[in-house]
XYZ file of C-alpha atoms in Angstrom:
585
model
C -71.102 229.921 78.340
C -74.122 226.736 78.960
C -75.530 226.642 82.704
C -77.972 223.180 83.027
C -80.152 223.215 86.858
C -81.211 219.603 86.816
C -84.355 218.895 90.289
C -85.417 216.225 91.501
C -89.163 217.840 93.057
C -92.185 216.507 94.626
C -90.821 214.093 95.739
C -88.663 212.392 98.624
C -85.307 213.893 98.946
C -86.199 216.838 96.668
C -83.223 218.224 95.713
C -80.923 220.483 93.124
C -77.325 220.100 91.303
C -76.149 222.482 88.826
C -73.875 222.254 85.848
C -71.639 225.427 84.264
C -70.565 224.019 80.174
C -70.390 220.887 81.569
C -68.733 220.842 85.486
C -70.660 219.871 87.822
C -70.301 222.684 90.779
C -72.942 222.699 93.284
C -75.609 220.083 94.041
C -77.707 219.800 97.787
C -80.818 217.718 98.850
C -83.677 220.526 100.155
C -83.721 218.605 103.829
C -80.463 220.368 104.490
C -81.372 223.657 104.205
C -85.343 222.831 106.108
C -84.733 220.717 108.933
C -87.469 218.028 107.695
C -85.558 214.186 106.598
C -86.257 213.637 102.992
C -88.200 217.090 102.295
C -90.522 216.841 99.620
C -91.613 219.593 97.616
C -90.005 222.143 95.374
C -86.431 222.679 95.656
C -86.282 226.451 96.376
C -83.926 226.773 98.321
C -81.554 224.327 96.697
C -82.151 225.645 93.595
C -81.329 229.265 95.556
C -78.081 227.707 96.943
C -76.968 226.186 93.244
C -77.275 229.536 91.889
C -74.772 231.874 95.098
C -73.184 228.795 94.186
C -72.361 229.307 90.008
C -72.958 233.495 90.438
C -75.906 233.780 88.989
C -79.425 233.926 88.795
C -82.575 232.456 87.436
C -82.771 234.495 84.530
C -79.423 233.122 83.717
C -80.311 229.590 83.280
C -79.983 227.991 80.396
C -82.077 224.857 80.471
C -83.613 223.448 83.688
C -83.706 219.769 83.608
C -86.299 217.826 85.854
C -85.759 213.989 86.370
C -89.471 213.398 85.791
C -91.449 212.799 83.162
C -95.844 212.346 82.286
C -95.791 211.351 79.172
C -93.403 208.647 80.050
C -94.045 205.404 79.509
C -97.647 206.728 78.013
C -98.952 204.125 77.063
C -98.436 201.457 78.740
C -100.027 203.819 81.857
C -103.223 203.240 79.637
C -103.914 200.004 78.750
C -103.212 199.573 82.781
C -105.547 201.873 83.170
C -107.867 200.624 80.914
C -107.563 196.731 81.996
C -107.511 197.160 85.896
C -110.704 199.897 85.913
C -110.018 201.926 88.700
C -111.665 204.766 91.013
C -113.269 208.085 89.891
C -111.192 209.291 92.714
C -107.866 207.288 92.735
C -108.240 208.883 88.495
C -108.846 211.731 90.557
C -105.518 212.220 92.906
C -103.320 211.308 90.122
C -104.004 214.116 87.790
C -103.696 215.966 91.739
C -100.437 215.178 91.496
C -99.638 214.984 88.182
C -101.128 219.217 88.353
C -98.553 219.548 91.422
C -95.705 218.698 89.209
C -96.150 220.827 86.273
C -96.663 223.973 87.790
C -93.546 223.490 88.275
C -92.353 226.470 85.510
C -94.628 228.936 87.643
C -92.295 228.021 90.192
C -89.500 229.017 88.596
C -90.756 232.376 87.588
C -91.480 233.335 90.587
C -87.876 232.983 91.656
C -86.135 234.969 88.238
C -88.651 237.794 89.485
C -89.006 240.467 87.755
C -86.649 239.484 85.378
C -87.336 237.197 82.124
C -87.234 233.224 82.789
C -86.398 231.722 79.783
C -85.055 228.688 80.692
C -85.890 225.947 78.540
C -87.521 223.754 81.055
C -86.116 220.025 79.628
C -88.245 217.217 81.388
C -86.217 213.825 81.877
C -87.829 209.996 82.125
C -87.162 209.082 85.750
C -85.359 205.947 85.213
C -82.941 207.226 82.108
C -81.974 210.378 84.875
C -81.051 207.574 87.170
C -79.364 205.698 84.740
C -77.421 209.014 82.922
C -76.951 210.042 86.841
C -74.596 206.869 87.714
C -73.022 207.040 84.433
C -71.916 210.079 82.916
C -70.451 210.898 86.272
C -69.007 207.759 86.928
C -65.019 207.039 85.410
C -66.335 204.346 83.458
C -65.731 204.650 79.404
C -68.606 201.698 79.477
C -70.444 200.243 81.392
C -73.913 198.402 82.150
C -75.889 200.834 83.623
C -78.989 199.753 85.604
C -81.171 201.377 88.079
C -83.755 199.798 90.264
C -86.027 201.795 93.147
C -89.899 201.895 93.928
C -90.992 203.808 90.903
C -91.137 206.643 89.083
C -91.892 207.287 85.285
C -94.082 204.066 85.363
C -91.689 201.949 86.016
C -88.947 200.096 88.651
C -86.155 198.634 87.345
C -84.409 200.223 83.869
C -80.612 199.258 82.896
C -79.065 200.441 79.302
C -74.998 200.235 77.895
C -72.928 203.508 78.557
C -69.993 203.847 76.057
C -68.154 207.484 75.480
C -71.578 210.691 75.495
C -73.915 207.666 74.768
C -76.132 206.117 76.960
C -78.895 203.706 75.692
C -81.914 202.676 77.583
C -82.527 199.035 76.950
C -84.376 197.733 78.738
C -87.398 197.985 81.924
C -89.890 196.539 85.108
C -93.347 198.011 85.110
C -95.318 199.206 87.124
C -96.736 198.152 89.697
C -93.287 195.587 89.973
C -91.099 197.097 91.700
C -88.247 195.472 93.491
C -87.875 198.851 96.405
C -91.945 198.389 96.891
C -91.393 194.615 97.635
C -88.777 195.996 100.657
C -90.558 199.263 101.952
C -93.767 197.054 101.982
C -91.984 194.159 104.091
C -90.320 197.208 106.203
C -93.637 198.179 106.886
C -94.928 194.801 107.596
C -91.446 195.505 110.442
C -92.560 197.799 112.612
C -90.879 200.755 110.678
C -93.712 202.909 108.666
C -91.882 206.103 108.257
C -90.660 207.286 104.762
C -86.379 205.639 104.117
C -86.764 203.044 106.619
C -85.415 200.699 104.637
C -81.963 200.741 106.198
C -83.596 200.004 109.160
C -84.159 196.045 108.024
C -80.700 196.049 106.541
C -78.799 196.872 110.188
C -81.589 194.064 111.399
C -80.954 191.288 108.850
C -77.959 189.705 110.651
C -78.974 189.025 113.844
C -81.400 186.471 111.760
C -81.580 183.404 109.679
C -83.441 183.515 105.977
C -85.871 181.125 107.639
C -88.745 182.570 105.418
C -86.998 182.880 101.907
C -88.915 180.249 100.495
C -92.179 182.564 101.746
C -90.229 185.301 100.372
C -90.095 183.438 96.902
C -93.631 183.398 96.965
C -94.146 186.981 97.102
C -90.962 188.166 94.480
C -90.814 185.596 91.711
C -88.247 185.802 89.284
C -89.051 185.470 85.645
C -86.459 183.132 82.994
C -84.933 186.485 81.400
C -84.001 187.777 85.196
C -86.998 190.315 85.745
C -88.785 190.203 88.726
C -93.007 189.685 89.625
C -94.477 190.673 92.478
C -97.906 188.439 93.942
C -99.919 191.255 93.461
C -102.194 189.721 96.788
C -100.545 190.910 99.107
C -99.612 194.175 98.216
C -101.908 196.993 98.189
C -99.396 200.167 96.034
C -101.580 199.450 92.570
C -105.335 199.933 94.708
C -104.482 203.012 96.246
C -105.431 206.931 95.860
C -102.052 208.638 97.208
C -99.211 206.237 98.031
C -97.052 208.936 98.860
C -97.272 212.141 100.087
C -95.755 215.279 101.161
C -98.212 217.530 103.436
C -96.025 220.196 104.615
C -92.666 219.240 103.184
C -93.099 215.940 105.322
C -92.527 212.244 103.459
C -95.243 210.330 103.815
C -96.255 206.030 102.231
C -99.822 205.804 102.379
C -99.515 200.447 103.453
C -98.219 198.641 100.614
C -99.113 195.808 102.170
C -102.103 193.679 101.906
C -102.246 192.182 106.121
C -105.007 189.060 106.179
C -102.762 187.153 103.021
C -99.182 188.533 104.647
C -99.816 187.431 107.695
C -101.001 184.161 106.815
C -97.779 183.438 105.359
C -95.260 185.229 107.739
C -97.334 185.820 110.450
C -98.658 188.638 112.828
C -97.792 191.775 111.609
C -95.667 194.022 114.547
C -96.411 197.160 116.344
C -93.889 199.830 115.679
C -93.094 199.992 119.738
C -93.337 196.261 119.728
C -89.711 194.881 121.157
C -88.107 192.885 118.502
C -88.170 188.629 118.644
C -85.639 186.412 116.924
C -88.677 185.682 113.980
C -88.598 189.202 113.158
C -85.085 188.734 112.748
C -85.327 185.720 110.769
C -87.911 188.198 108.721
C -85.742 191.042 107.671
C -83.057 188.684 107.605
C -84.867 186.899 104.937
C -86.204 190.376 102.900
C -82.737 191.373 102.038
C -81.965 187.400 100.772
C -84.489 187.769 98.433
C -84.176 190.906 97.436
C -80.477 190.108 96.801
C -81.783 186.574 94.917
C -83.662 188.265 92.586
C -81.004 191.338 92.658
C -78.445 189.102 91.333
C -80.969 187.676 89.120
C -81.570 190.583 86.724
C -77.339 191.346 87.268
C -75.524 188.376 85.937
C -78.959 188.164 82.803
C -77.951 191.291 82.101
C -74.330 190.828 81.793
C -74.824 187.673 80.327
C -76.697 190.231 77.861
C -73.946 192.919 77.412
C -70.555 191.001 78.512
C -68.693 194.306 79.751
C -67.068 193.558 83.770
C -68.353 197.320 84.989
C -71.356 198.612 86.020
C -73.112 201.039 88.035
C -75.638 201.166 89.899
C -78.463 204.272 90.879
C -81.996 204.571 92.366
C -83.471 204.235 95.790
C -82.088 200.480 96.024
C -78.664 201.795 95.087
C -78.752 202.791 98.261
C -78.723 198.550 99.459
C -75.028 198.557 100.767
C -75.286 195.173 101.973
C -75.432 193.880 98.554
C -73.660 195.732 96.414
C -70.956 195.024 98.409
C -71.437 191.123 97.064
C -71.346 192.655 93.218
C -68.083 191.338 92.759
C -68.603 187.663 94.140
C -72.219 187.012 93.146
C -72.261 187.698 89.524
C -68.983 188.101 86.723
C -69.074 192.205 87.458
C -65.240 193.316 88.418
C -66.051 197.422 88.929
C -68.788 198.669 90.585
C -69.717 202.671 90.859
C -72.783 204.292 93.281
C -72.636 208.379 93.290
C -73.108 209.767 96.732
C -76.647 210.269 95.856
C -77.632 207.108 94.536
C -81.234 207.757 95.783
C -83.795 210.244 93.815
C -81.738 212.868 95.076
C -79.725 212.556 92.279
C -82.132 212.440 89.477
C -81.149 216.148 89.747
C -77.241 215.656 88.503
C -78.433 212.643 85.627
C -81.240 215.207 84.459
C -78.518 217.523 83.894
C -75.856 215.102 83.151
C -79.053 213.940 80.313
C -79.408 217.135 78.617
C -75.292 217.979 78.865
C -75.156 215.179 77.095
C -76.864 215.504 74.189
C -75.874 219.389 74.139
C -72.283 218.579 73.721
C -71.589 214.980 73.287
C -68.284 215.310 72.814
C -67.901 216.752 76.355
C -70.778 214.478 77.611
C -69.041 212.820 80.325
C -67.447 216.203 82.100
C -69.517 216.425 84.523
C -67.161 214.025 86.984
C -68.037 213.208 90.249
C -64.501 212.307 92.803
C -66.162 213.551 95.853
C -68.456 214.118 97.353
C -67.923 217.297 98.602
C -71.096 219.960 96.539
C -73.163 221.962 99.172
C -72.216 224.942 100.915
C -69.326 225.738 102.812
C -68.281 227.879 105.615
C -65.013 230.001 106.322
C -63.335 230.836 109.459
C -64.921 233.622 109.524
C -67.994 233.228 109.691
C -67.697 230.659 112.563
C -65.779 232.923 114.344
C -68.579 235.323 113.914
C -71.299 232.436 115.461
C -68.860 231.844 118.730
C -68.546 234.968 119.381
C -72.521 235.714 118.983
C -72.916 233.075 121.269
C -70.215 233.259 123.803
C -72.346 234.292 126.979
C -74.549 231.224 125.947
C -70.853 228.967 125.241
C -69.562 230.270 128.955
C -72.667 229.031 130.645
C -72.605 226.002 129.822
C -68.253 226.492 130.381
C -67.234 225.888 127.756
C -63.820 227.415 126.458
C -63.470 228.077 122.887
C -59.704 227.697 120.855
C -58.641 228.451 117.583
C -55.758 226.330 116.530
C -55.019 227.860 112.768
C -51.372 225.262 112.165
C -53.763 222.310 110.763
C -50.254 219.444 111.825
C -51.224 220.550 115.405
C -55.349 220.858 115.062
C -54.854 217.245 113.760
C -52.720 216.326 116.164
C -54.907 217.939 118.611
C -58.249 215.918 117.817
C -56.502 212.531 117.462
C -55.562 212.749 121.185
C -58.615 213.639 121.915
C -60.619 210.769 119.874
C -57.229 208.245 121.783
C -58.945 209.027 124.600
C -62.454 208.337 123.701
C -64.174 211.548 123.672
C -67.193 212.000 120.785
C -66.380 214.671 118.288
C -68.193 217.122 116.592
C -66.214 217.160 113.450
C -68.067 220.323 110.622
C -65.257 221.055 107.527
C -65.426 222.608 103.505
C -68.294 221.539 102.191
C -71.298 219.818 103.246
C -71.406 216.072 101.630
C -73.691 215.496 98.628
C -76.129 212.501 99.856
C -76.888 210.850 102.498
C -73.724 210.058 103.965
C -71.221 212.154 106.270
C -68.294 211.219 104.385
C -65.942 213.482 106.540
C -67.253 217.366 106.720
C -70.503 216.764 108.441
C -69.247 213.840 110.354
C -69.467 212.719 114.427
C -65.871 210.824 114.932
C -65.139 208.097 117.535
C -62.392 205.583 118.047
C -63.853 202.176 116.879
C -61.539 200.341 119.133
C -63.796 200.872 122.308
C -66.842 198.255 122.487
C -68.562 200.903 124.514
C -68.491 203.343 121.747
C -71.944 202.380 120.276
C -73.748 202.907 123.523
C -71.970 206.200 124.573
C -72.606 207.442 121.331
C -76.191 206.031 121.335
C -76.569 207.846 125.226
C -75.144 210.619 124.421
C -76.206 212.130 121.089
C -77.827 209.233 118.500
C -80.315 208.095 120.740
C -80.901 205.261 117.876
C -81.987 201.369 117.699
C -78.817 199.687 119.093
C -79.161 196.993 116.537
C -77.905 199.619 114.080
C -74.674 199.362 113.178
C -71.318 202.295 112.593
C -69.226 203.128 110.293
C -65.460 202.465 109.285
C -63.491 205.540 108.178
C -60.664 203.780 106.614
C -57.512 205.192 104.401
C -58.377 203.605 101.100
C -54.121 202.631 101.683
C -55.280 200.154 104.440
C -58.042 198.505 103.415
C -56.608 195.179 102.223
C -54.763 194.367 105.573
C -58.566 194.717 107.359
C -61.414 193.737 104.936
C -61.673 190.824 102.612
C -62.183 192.080 99.587
C -60.159 195.767 98.302
C -61.983 198.426 96.601
C -62.197 201.856 95.884
C -65.450 202.483 98.424
C -65.742 206.903 98.638
C -68.796 207.173 99.740
C -69.872 204.600 102.441
C -71.771 202.865 99.772
C -70.476 198.855 100.252
C -69.926 196.450 103.143
C -67.564 194.331 103.394
C -66.354 191.252 105.606
C -63.766 193.036 107.941
C -60.890 190.472 108.507
C -61.332 187.416 111.001
C -58.329 188.239 112.726
C -59.050 191.827 112.665
C -62.551 192.335 114.030
C -61.884 192.222 118.257
C -59.217 195.867 117.595
C -61.932 197.400 116.551
C -65.704 196.556 117.595
C -67.427 200.119 117.798
C -67.520 199.797 113.423
C -67.755 195.853 112.805
C -71.041 194.367 112.457
C -72.773 191.473 114.469
C -71.865 189.702 111.144
C -68.069 190.401 111.207
C -69.484 193.058 108.022
C -68.497 196.624 108.010
C -69.766 199.350 105.729
C -66.497 200.836 105.066
C -65.910 204.779 103.220
C -62.468 204.546 102.214
C -60.671 208.211 102.138
C -57.257 209.519 100.105
C -55.476 213.304 99.791
C -56.696 213.510 97.257
C -60.033 213.711 98.701
C -60.430 215.219 101.559
C -56.665 216.038 102.938
C -58.063 216.779 106.392
C -59.626 214.258 107.110
C -57.653 211.687 105.170
C -54.890 213.551 107.540
C -56.639 212.791 110.551
C -57.539 209.125 110.159
C -53.773 208.702 109.295
C -52.194 210.401 112.673
C -55.253 208.697 114.813
C -53.267 205.615 113.516
C -49.851 206.573 113.976
C -50.544 206.936 117.680
C -52.945 203.765 118.187
C -51.940 201.310 115.039
C -55.185 201.199 113.925
C -55.786 203.731 111.216
C -59.492 204.055 111.279
C -61.977 206.123 112.674
C -65.797 205.801 113.445
C -68.071 207.733 111.076
C -71.404 208.755 111.707
C -73.463 211.304 110.389
C -73.395 215.375 112.823
C -77.067 214.524 114.232
C -79.187 213.608 116.155
C -82.768 213.138 114.821
C -82.456 216.068 112.263
C -80.679 215.633 108.982
C -77.216 215.923 108.807
C -76.563 219.301 110.151
C -75.938 221.642 107.058
C -74.899 225.453 109.165
C -72.038 226.413 111.711
C -75.347 227.085 113.622
C -76.937 223.584 113.625
C -73.699 222.092 114.456
C -73.094 224.796 117.276
C -77.167 224.296 117.430
C -76.454 219.847 117.696
C -72.837 220.027 119.831
C -74.912 221.775 122.790
C -78.346 220.200 123.394
C -76.211 216.883 123.395
C -72.942 215.107 125.504
C -70.230 216.367 122.400
C -67.227 216.121 123.771
C -65.371 218.434 121.651
C -66.868 219.750 118.876
C -64.118 221.250 115.885
C -65.363 223.902 112.229
C -62.145 224.450 110.795
C -59.173 225.929 112.889
C -62.040 226.930 115.616
C -62.618 224.442 119.239
C -64.888 224.290 120.824
C -64.369 222.048 124.565
C -66.686 220.898 127.367
C -63.963 222.351 130.807
C -63.644 219.737 133.339
């Protein structure tokens, strides 16, 4: 038996994944256990879960693969330091950060306890881990693989060719030039300062026009070879002592933009609580347009070089579902795969898969990812025990608890409650791997109601009104409702909704007529599929509004978190396994 533990440590979205004889058995982000969004540090709880899922101890692990290699691009780092003459404080801070990353082996030894920790520690260059996370788990035998993010191991972008067991790394864009930094810095400029806020700009963009694209082209300059360079006058990340920090596990990012030249180009920086004007919306649209222009320039150049019609993507920028949804229209690529944890969390799977491919090239493609359900699961007995322990509290909240053992009866019951406008907490099976709720840790609603967005925000979410909600649709029905027909199991693409259908599903139709869809099959998730199917039978609409089961916290992991979220919000009904909780009256 060959056991490989993959880790993303000391970066946001810290995570772990485990392969046993090439098979992916478990994967999870640390944030789900620590209850801190994007938790950064050493992923001890995620590691413990993976070991438990595999039924082994730390002393039985053969290889620990980390998705970071401080030695990678060392020559480029040295040349950069010599030419830029950074301050002593900057160099000291970078080495202090490096020291934390190098302490992983000691922490793993502590986890092994008194038993000897004999695993080999293998460091996989950050972007190669991204490339491996995209290609090796994909269904493609041969594909171009591209990674785009902020930066890691001194690169921001990398590409190579995957062919069977082989995966090359053929080129890259080096620090300080980065599309991820561009998007993140301009997100900060728009008054969204938190780590991971880029999705807010993506949601805001359709409310504006790309009036500032010409100005954006001064910030990002596309090169003849399809790559890009930043005009560094507008940025500070190359001068900052510590761009990224994680005090107490909370990831934070320093201010990345240089205010004076950026304000001269685009106008005043928006304050965090300042009302959003049309100017801000136009800036957001222009940011997205510039990202897409540079992204598609790179992809089109690479297609001309490699010629394949198959593409796999990874890196934080692969979470840009709007751009992803346009790939087959803006480039010659015909087939696109993006795994469910395309960002840094996915590097844990990628590092493990890269090590496995080197160990057993004839079986390199065994770590497949046909679904996203690699996290913890809880049986009905555990749920029943929780409900019994909290019985007095449920009674005081005027809640009723029912066990519905017949699957068809339970599906019908829930579908009818959704049809009647209720907000349902849906907690089933294994937790999703990656940031999206994909039908096991979801809040589900009727997409036909034009007021459902307001109801959700009032009862539970309390989030910005410009952010869209997602449609989950039966795979067999996609062409009837969307202008493009493709498999999107991980909610990684935005497609235009057919014009004649938009009025039927207003709750999941964004202002530009698009939807970030999730396609669902019975093979991937039987109960979820059957619920959508039954709702379609009752209403003629084979779609549900699906949003993450949380309230300003990480997506729920355990039944107790689902119950707590239900009780402190105004959710109408909670379904955990075969147990149903409703509010009387």
